[in-house]
């Protein structure tokens, strides 16, 4: 089972724009448009560049790539890399300017939303997002049905390319199903989504499991049981923890955002140590490399239980809980029912309040 990590970097906007392209020009573009340089995580931002400084660097790198691209002898390759360079520049500029400015609107007007080559730099997605006018800031992490429906409405108005339509449908489903929760009725989004997708069975098959999982993991439903092993190879089950509230951290050693949560989780475990009779924190690794997992926990020496899933447990997490992105956190009640199948992260500001309220209610 393949698990993906969705972080702040969307497709086509990361340090590697052209991952499988072996032409020397691809390496040049990848180096010029380094997402981690221009948009680092706050804790990794050692350069502390201003927007003006970033824009100056971006302009210089764009000009340098353009000169090299224009020197390519082959006509089709030359036009391809000039096009990709222009798109990469627009993409990064859009991230550096306010969406209320004339420059932003001018940049959007340069995008052809039906240009499949522009998908490399996420521009059709940028075009769609710029035409969504609803205010959904407070909906992220909650019911994103209205956002998804408006996304589809904008697509219907502007998109004619089947290739672009497929890519945008995938992005729309990912946003709604991965980043939303607490759905009153997920079919209010999924039914019109499938109707618009039409013959694109691949996109529906890709996300149907997630829709099914959302329906099966609502608060109050019985939590699907899963098995996992400890460092000695002893097999345990989620049902073994009945009688206590269980907070589950689903992670992997190769997942950067997962590892960033570990120090926060350690603090939360310490904070609720006096409530160990009521709540237990466990971490379940999705690593395929058992040695890497063992080395990590040997180095960190976490004080809470550590487990790893086999292929069967992996499949249950994927299908029953809809986990295709980590880190992911689950909250299970003492009676084995689900409290939250997409629980707050340990780093969330209101984490302690959420847990305290659950423990208080249990009394």
Short mmCIF file of C-alpha atoms in Angstrom, two decimals:
data_model
loop_
_atom_site.label_atom_id
_atom_site.label_comp_id
_atom_site.label_asym_id
_atom_site.label_seq_id
_atom_site.Cartn_x
_atom_site.Cartn_y
_atom_site.Cartn_z
CA UNK A 1 0.00 0.00 0.00
CA UNK A 2 1.38 3.40 -0.94
CA UNK A 3 0.99 6.28 1.47
CA UNK A 4 1.41 9.86 0.42
CA UNK A 5 2.37 12.83 2.53
CA UNK A 6 0.52 16.01 1.66
CA UNK A 7 2.40 19.03 2.90
CA UNK A 8 2.38 22.72 2.04
CA UNK A 9 3.99 22.16 -1.33
CA UNK A 10 1.39 21.39 -4.03
CA UNK A 11 2.13 19.30 -7.09
CA UNK A 12 4.45 21.03 -9.53
CA UNK A 13 5.60 23.64 -7.02
CA UNK A 14 8.35 21.85 -5.16
CA UNK A 15 12.10 21.80 -5.47
CA UNK A 16 11.84 19.27 -8.30
CA UNK A 17 9.60 20.65 -11.04
CA UNK A 18 10.80 18.17 -13.67
CA UNK A 19 11.48 15.00 -11.72
CA UNK A 20 11.89 12.52 -14.58
CA UNK A 21 13.36 14.87 -17.20
CA UNK A 22 17.03 14.07 -17.88
CA UNK A 23 17.76 17.05 -20.13
CA UNK A 24 20.38 19.43 -18.61
CA UNK A 25 17.83 22.22 -18.87
CA UNK A 26 15.55 20.38 -16.45
CA UNK A 27 18.27 20.39 -13.80
CA UNK A 28 18.74 24.11 -14.36
CA UNK A 29 15.03 24.77 -13.87
CA UNK A 30 14.85 22.56 -10.79
CA UNK A 31 17.71 24.45 -9.22
CA UNK A 32 16.31 27.87 -10.07
CA UNK A 33 12.82 27.23 -8.74
CA UNK A 34 13.64 25.68 -5.39
CA UNK A 35 10.46 25.82 -3.32
CA UNK A 36 12.31 25.25 -0.05
CA UNK A 37 14.51 28.28 -0.75
CA UNK A 38 11.65 30.67 -1.53
CA UNK A 39 9.00 29.24 0.80
CA UNK A 40 10.66 27.33 3.67
CA UNK A 41 8.91 26.10 6.78
CA UNK A 42 9.11 28.76 9.46
CA UNK A 43 11.46 26.69 11.62
CA UNK A 44 13.74 26.06 8.63
CA UNK A 45 13.89 29.68 7.52
CA UNK A 46 17.53 30.51 8.28
CA UNK A 47 17.84 33.13 5.51
CA UNK A 48 14.84 35.25 6.54
CA UNK A 49 14.53 36.76 3.08
CA UNK A 50 12.04 39.56 2.50
CA UNK A 51 9.53 39.42 -0.34
CA UNK A 52 11.56 42.07 -2.16
CA UNK A 53 14.73 39.97 -1.83
CA UNK A 54 12.92 36.83 -2.99
CA UNK A 55 11.47 38.63 -5.98
CA UNK A 56 14.87 40.00 -6.98
CA UNK A 57 16.38 36.51 -6.81
CA UNK A 58 13.43 35.05 -8.70
CA UNK A 59 13.75 37.62 -11.49
CA UNK A 60 17.48 36.92 -11.81
CA UNK A 61 17.00 33.17 -11.94
CA UNK A 62 14.18 33.47 -14.47
CA UNK A 63 16.36 35.60 -16.76
CA UNK A 64 19.27 33.17 -16.44
CA UNK A 65 17.13 30.15 -17.33
CA UNK A 66 15.52 32.02 -20.19
CA UNK A 67 18.91 32.84 -21.75
CA UNK A 68 19.97 29.19 -21.62
CA UNK A 69 16.63 27.94 -22.92
CA UNK A 70 16.71 30.33 -25.87
CA UNK A 71 20.13 28.93 -26.84
CA UNK A 72 18.79 25.39 -27.33
CA UNK A 73 19.11 24.41 -31.00
CA UNK A 74 16.17 22.00 -31.21
CA UNK A 75 13.01 24.05 -31.87
CA UNK A 76 10.58 21.87 -29.94
CA UNK A 77 12.87 21.55 -26.91
CA UNK A 78 13.62 25.25 -26.94
CA UNK A 79 9.92 26.16 -26.94
CA UNK A 80 9.16 23.54 -24.29
CA UNK A 81 11.70 24.85 -21.78
CA UNK A 82 10.93 28.50 -22.47
CA UNK A 83 7.29 27.66 -21.78
CA UNK A 84 8.08 25.76 -18.56
CA UNK A 85 10.36 28.54 -17.36
CA UNK A 86 7.66 31.15 -17.98
CA UNK A 87 5.12 29.01 -16.13
CA UNK A 88 7.43 28.42 -13.17
CA UNK A 89 8.04 32.15 -12.91
CA UNK A 90 4.32 32.93 -12.95
CA UNK A 91 3.65 30.26 -10.33
CA UNK A 92 6.25 31.61 -7.91
CA UNK A 93 5.25 35.23 -8.53
CA UNK A 94 1.65 34.38 -7.69
CA UNK A 95 2.87 33.08 -4.34
CA UNK A 96 4.79 36.27 -3.62
CA UNK A 97 2.15 38.88 -4.49
CA UNK A 98 -1.18 39.61 -2.85
CA UNK A 99 -4.24 38.30 -4.65
CA UNK A 100 -5.81 41.75 -4.32
CA UNK A 101 -3.21 43.46 -6.53
CA UNK A 102 -3.31 44.37 -10.20
CA UNK A 103 -0.13 42.37 -10.73
CA UNK A 104 -1.82 39.23 -9.43
CA UNK A 105 -4.73 39.70 -11.83
CA UNK A 106 -2.29 40.34 -14.67
CA UNK A 107 -0.41 37.12 -13.90
CA UNK A 108 -3.66 35.12 -13.81
CA UNK A 109 -4.66 36.56 -17.18
CA UNK A 110 -1.51 35.05 -18.70
CA UNK A 111 -2.62 31.51 -17.79
CA UNK A 112 -4.25 29.27 -20.36
CA UNK A 113 -6.28 26.95 -18.07
CA UNK A 114 -6.48 24.27 -20.81
CA UNK A 115 -2.73 24.06 -21.41
CA UNK A 116 -1.71 20.60 -20.19
CA UNK A 117 1.99 21.53 -20.12
CA UNK A 118 1.15 24.20 -17.54
CA UNK A 119 0.05 21.45 -15.15
CA UNK A 120 3.75 20.92 -14.43
CA UNK A 121 3.71 24.25 -12.63
CA UNK A 122 0.20 24.00 -11.19
CA UNK A 123 -1.12 26.91 -13.27
CA UNK A 124 -4.56 25.54 -14.26
CA UNK A 125 -5.12 24.94 -10.54
CA UNK A 126 -4.03 28.51 -9.83
CA UNK A 127 -6.47 29.75 -12.46
CA UNK A 128 -9.37 27.82 -10.92
CA UNK A 129 -8.52 28.98 -7.40
CA UNK A 130 -8.40 32.61 -8.53
CA UNK A 131 -11.97 32.29 -9.85
CA UNK A 132 -13.38 30.83 -6.65
CA UNK A 133 -14.99 33.70 -4.79
CA UNK A 134 -16.45 32.03 -1.71
CA UNK A 135 -14.72 32.64 1.62
CA UNK A 136 -13.77 29.17 2.80
CA UNK A 137 -10.95 30.01 5.21
CA UNK A 138 -12.95 28.80 8.21
CA UNK A 139 -14.07 25.64 6.40
CA UNK A 140 -10.60 24.10 6.05
CA UNK A 141 -10.46 21.18 8.41
CA UNK A 142 -14.27 21.03 8.39
CA UNK A 143 -17.01 20.48 5.80
CA UNK A 144 -15.55 21.56 2.43
CA UNK A 145 -18.56 20.61 0.34
CA UNK A 146 -19.36 24.17 -0.73
CA UNK A 147 -15.74 24.77 -1.74
CA UNK A 148 -15.73 21.58 -3.80
CA UNK A 149 -18.99 22.45 -5.53
CA UNK A 150 -17.73 25.91 -6.49
CA UNK A 151 -14.47 24.39 -7.73
CA UNK A 152 -16.51 22.11 -10.02
CA UNK A 153 -18.65 25.04 -11.19
CA UNK A 154 -15.56 27.01 -12.23
CA UNK A 155 -14.18 23.95 -14.03
CA UNK A 156 -17.42 23.53 -15.98
CA UNK A 157 -17.18 27.14 -17.11
CA UNK A 158 -13.56 27.18 -18.29
CA UNK A 159 -12.12 23.68 -18.78
CA UNK A 160 -12.35 21.92 -22.15
CA UNK A 161 -9.16 19.82 -22.17
CA UNK A 162 -9.76 16.21 -20.99
CA UNK A 163 -6.18 16.01 -19.69
CA UNK A 164 -6.52 19.16 -17.62
CA UNK A 165 -10.00 18.17 -16.47
CA UNK A 166 -8.67 14.88 -15.09
CA UNK A 167 -5.84 16.61 -13.24
CA UNK A 168 -8.16 19.23 -11.76
CA UNK A 169 -10.71 16.61 -10.70
CA UNK A 170 -7.92 14.81 -8.85
CA UNK A 171 -6.91 18.04 -7.12
CA UNK A 172 -10.50 18.94 -6.25
CA UNK A 173 -11.12 15.52 -4.70
CA UNK A 174 -7.82 15.66 -2.83
CA UNK A 175 -8.62 19.05 -1.32
CA UNK A 176 -12.16 18.17 -0.28
CA UNK A 177 -11.57 14.61 0.91
CA UNK A 178 -8.10 14.96 2.43
CA UNK A 179 -8.39 18.39 4.03
CA UNK A 180 -12.04 18.39 5.04
CA UNK A 181 -13.89 16.53 7.79
CA UNK A 182 -17.12 16.59 9.80
CA UNK A 183 -19.23 16.13 6.66
CA UNK A 184 -22.97 16.34 7.19
CA UNK A 185 -23.51 14.49 3.91
CA UNK A 186 -20.46 13.67 1.80
CA UNK A 187 -22.72 12.63 -1.10
CA UNK A 188 -23.73 16.27 -1.54
CA UNK A 189 -20.23 16.69 -2.99
CA UNK A 190 -19.52 13.19 -4.30
CA UNK A 191 -22.68 12.73 -6.38
CA UNK A 192 -22.24 15.87 -8.54
CA UNK A 193 -18.49 15.20 -8.65
CA UNK A 194 -19.05 11.77 -10.20
CA UNK A 195 -21.68 13.14 -12.57
CA UNK A 196 -19.24 15.75 -13.87
CA UNK A 197 -16.36 13.25 -14.01
CA UNK A 198 -18.48 11.17 -16.40
CA UNK A 199 -16.36 8.52 -18.09
CA UNK A 200 -13.26 9.32 -16.04
CA UNK A 201 -13.48 6.12 -13.99
CA UNK A 202 -9.88 6.43 -12.82
CA UNK A 203 -10.52 9.54 -10.74
CA UNK A 204 -13.64 8.05 -9.16
CA UNK A 205 -11.94 4.76 -8.37
CA UNK A 206 -8.98 6.65 -6.90
CA UNK A 207 -11.16 8.43 -4.32
CA UNK A 208 -14.14 6.12 -3.72
CA UNK A 209 -12.34 4.44 -0.79
CA UNK A 210 -11.99 7.83 0.89
CA UNK A 211 -15.69 8.59 0.53
CA UNK A 212 -16.53 5.15 1.92
CA UNK A 213 -14.17 5.69 4.86
CA UNK A 214 -15.71 9.09 5.67
CA UNK A 215 -19.10 7.39 5.90
CA UNK A 216 -17.76 4.56 8.08
CA UNK A 217 -15.70 6.63 10.54
CA UNK A 218 -18.15 9.22 11.79
CA UNK A 219 -18.09 10.00 15.48
CA UNK A 220 -19.85 7.31 17.50
CA UNK A 221 -19.29 4.47 15.05
CA UNK A 222 -17.37 1.37 16.14
CA UNK A 223 -13.69 1.77 15.30
CA UNK A 224 -12.42 -0.89 12.87
CA UNK A 225 -9.97 -3.07 14.77
CA UNK A 226 -6.37 -3.14 13.59
CA UNK A 227 -3.34 -5.21 14.55
CA UNK A 228 0.24 -4.01 15.01
CA UNK A 229 3.50 -5.26 16.46
CA UNK A 230 5.89 -3.87 19.04
CA UNK A 231 9.69 -3.75 18.72
CA UNK A 232 9.98 -7.34 19.98
CA UNK A 233 7.51 -8.59 17.37
CA UNK A 234 4.62 -9.17 19.75
CA UNK A 235 1.24 -8.60 18.08
CA UNK A 236 -1.27 -6.22 19.66
CA UNK A 237 -4.74 -5.02 18.66
CA UNK A 238 -6.53 -1.73 19.00
CA UNK A 239 -9.25 -3.57 20.91
CA UNK A 240 -6.65 -4.45 23.58
CA UNK A 241 -6.86 -0.86 24.78
CA UNK A 242 -10.59 -0.91 25.56
CA UNK A 243 -11.30 0.88 28.81
CA UNK A 244 -9.10 3.85 27.96
CA UNK A 245 -9.32 6.65 25.43
CA UNK A 246 -6.70 6.00 22.77
CA UNK A 247 -4.86 8.74 20.87
CA UNK A 248 -3.14 7.22 17.83
CA UNK A 249 -0.28 8.82 15.93
CA UNK A 250 0.07 7.34 12.42
CA UNK A 251 3.51 8.22 11.11
CA UNK A 252 6.67 7.02 9.34
CA UNK A 253 10.37 7.74 9.69
CA UNK A 254 10.56 9.06 6.10
CA UNK A 255 7.75 11.57 6.68
CA UNK A 256 9.18 14.99 7.59
CA UNK A 257 5.91 16.50 8.91
CA UNK A 258 5.41 13.34 11.02
CA UNK A 259 8.80 13.69 12.64
CA UNK A 260 8.13 17.37 13.30
CA UNK A 261 5.18 16.34 15.46
CA UNK A 262 7.17 13.97 17.67
CA UNK A 263 8.53 16.62 20.11
CA UNK A 264 5.02 18.05 20.47
CA UNK A 265 3.58 14.60 21.10
CA UNK A 266 6.26 13.96 23.72
CA UNK A 267 5.16 17.10 25.57
CA UNK A 268 1.51 16.08 25.41
CA UNK A 269 2.31 12.62 26.76
CA UNK A 270 4.11 14.25 29.68
CA UNK A 271 1.27 16.72 30.24
CA UNK A 272 -1.30 13.94 30.54
CA UNK A 273 0.90 11.51 32.46
CA UNK A 274 -1.32 11.86 35.55
CA UNK A 275 -4.32 10.81 33.42
CA UNK A 276 -2.72 7.55 32.26
CA UNK A 277 -5.57 5.61 33.87
CA UNK A 278 -7.96 7.27 31.41
CA UNK A 279 -5.98 7.91 28.23
CA UNK A 280 -3.13 6.22 26.40
CA UNK A 281 -1.02 7.63 23.57
CA UNK A 282 0.38 5.22 20.99
CA UNK A 283 2.38 5.68 17.79
CA UNK A 284 1.88 3.33 14.84
CA UNK A 285 4.53 3.38 12.16
CA UNK A 286 3.66 2.78 8.51
CA UNK A 287 7.30 2.12 7.67
CA UNK A 288 8.11 -0.73 5.30
CA UNK A 289 11.70 -0.57 6.52
CA UNK A 290 11.50 -2.10 9.98
CA UNK A 291 15.20 -1.44 10.63
CA UNK A 292 14.74 2.28 10.00
CA UNK A 293 11.83 2.32 12.46
CA UNK A 294 13.78 0.42 15.11
CA UNK A 295 16.75 2.76 14.69
CA UNK A 296 14.53 5.82 15.05
CA UNK A 297 12.84 4.72 18.26
CA UNK A 298 16.16 3.49 19.66
CA UNK A 299 17.59 6.97 19.08
CA UNK A 300 14.57 8.96 20.32
CA UNK A 301 13.65 6.63 23.22
CA UNK A 302 9.97 7.67 23.32
CA UNK A 303 8.20 7.03 26.61
CA UNK A 304 4.88 5.98 25.04
CA UNK A 305 4.11 2.68 23.23
CA UNK A 306 5.53 2.28 19.73
CA UNK A 307 4.13 -0.11 17.14
CA UNK A 308 4.44 -0.91 13.45
CA UNK A 309 1.83 -2.36 11.07
CA UNK A 310 2.21 -5.21 8.64
CA UNK A 311 0.55 -5.24 5.21
CA UNK A 312 -2.82 -6.26 6.66
CA UNK A 313 -2.82 -3.46 9.22
CA UNK A 314 -1.64 -1.07 6.53
CA UNK A 315 -4.58 -2.04 4.32
CA UNK A 316 -7.06 -1.58 7.18
CA UNK A 317 -5.77 1.91 7.92
CA UNK A 318 -5.94 2.76 4.25
CA UNK A 319 -9.39 1.39 3.49
CA UNK A 320 -11.26 1.56 6.79
CA UNK A 321 -9.90 4.86 8.07
CA UNK A 322 -9.20 6.46 4.69
CA UNK A 323 -5.59 7.18 5.58
CA UNK A 324 -3.65 8.02 2.44
CA UNK A 325 -1.75 10.95 3.91
CA UNK A 326 0.33 11.19 7.04
CA UNK A 327 0.74 12.37 9.70
CA UNK A 328 -2.76 11.38 10.72
CA UNK A 329 -4.18 11.12 14.19
CA UNK A 330 -7.11 9.11 15.53
CA UNK A 331 -9.07 9.41 18.78
CA UNK A 332 -10.87 6.30 19.96
CA UNK A 333 -13.25 6.18 22.92
CA UNK A 334 -12.87 3.81 25.84
CA UNK A 335 -15.82 1.77 24.55
CA UNK A 336 -14.14 1.29 21.15
CA UNK A 337 -16.18 3.87 19.27
CA UNK A 338 -14.69 6.69 17.22
CA UNK A 339 -14.34 10.13 18.74
CA UNK A 340 -12.47 11.67 15.82
CA UNK A 341 -10.99 9.82 12.82
CA UNK A 342 -8.98 12.92 11.92
CA UNK A 343 -8.00 14.23 15.33
CA UNK A 344 -6.00 17.39 16.16
CA UNK A 345 -2.23 17.27 15.83
CA UNK A 346 -0.14 17.42 19.01
CA UNK A 347 1.19 20.77 17.79
CA UNK A 348 -2.29 22.31 17.52
CA UNK A 349 -2.83 25.17 19.98
CA UNK A 350 -6.12 23.76 21.23
CA UNK A 351 -4.89 20.17 21.61
CA UNK A 352 -4.85 20.15 25.42
CA UNK A 353 -8.29 21.76 25.58
CA UNK A 354 -9.74 19.13 23.24
CA UNK A 355 -8.33 16.25 25.27
CA UNK A 356 -9.32 17.79 28.61
CA UNK A 357 -12.89 18.24 27.40
CA UNK A 358 -13.07 14.62 26.28
CA UNK A 359 -11.74 13.39 29.62
CA UNK A 360 -14.13 15.69 31.48
CA UNK A 361 -17.10 14.40 29.48
CA UNK A 362 -16.05 10.81 30.17
CA UNK A 363 -16.34 11.44 33.89
#
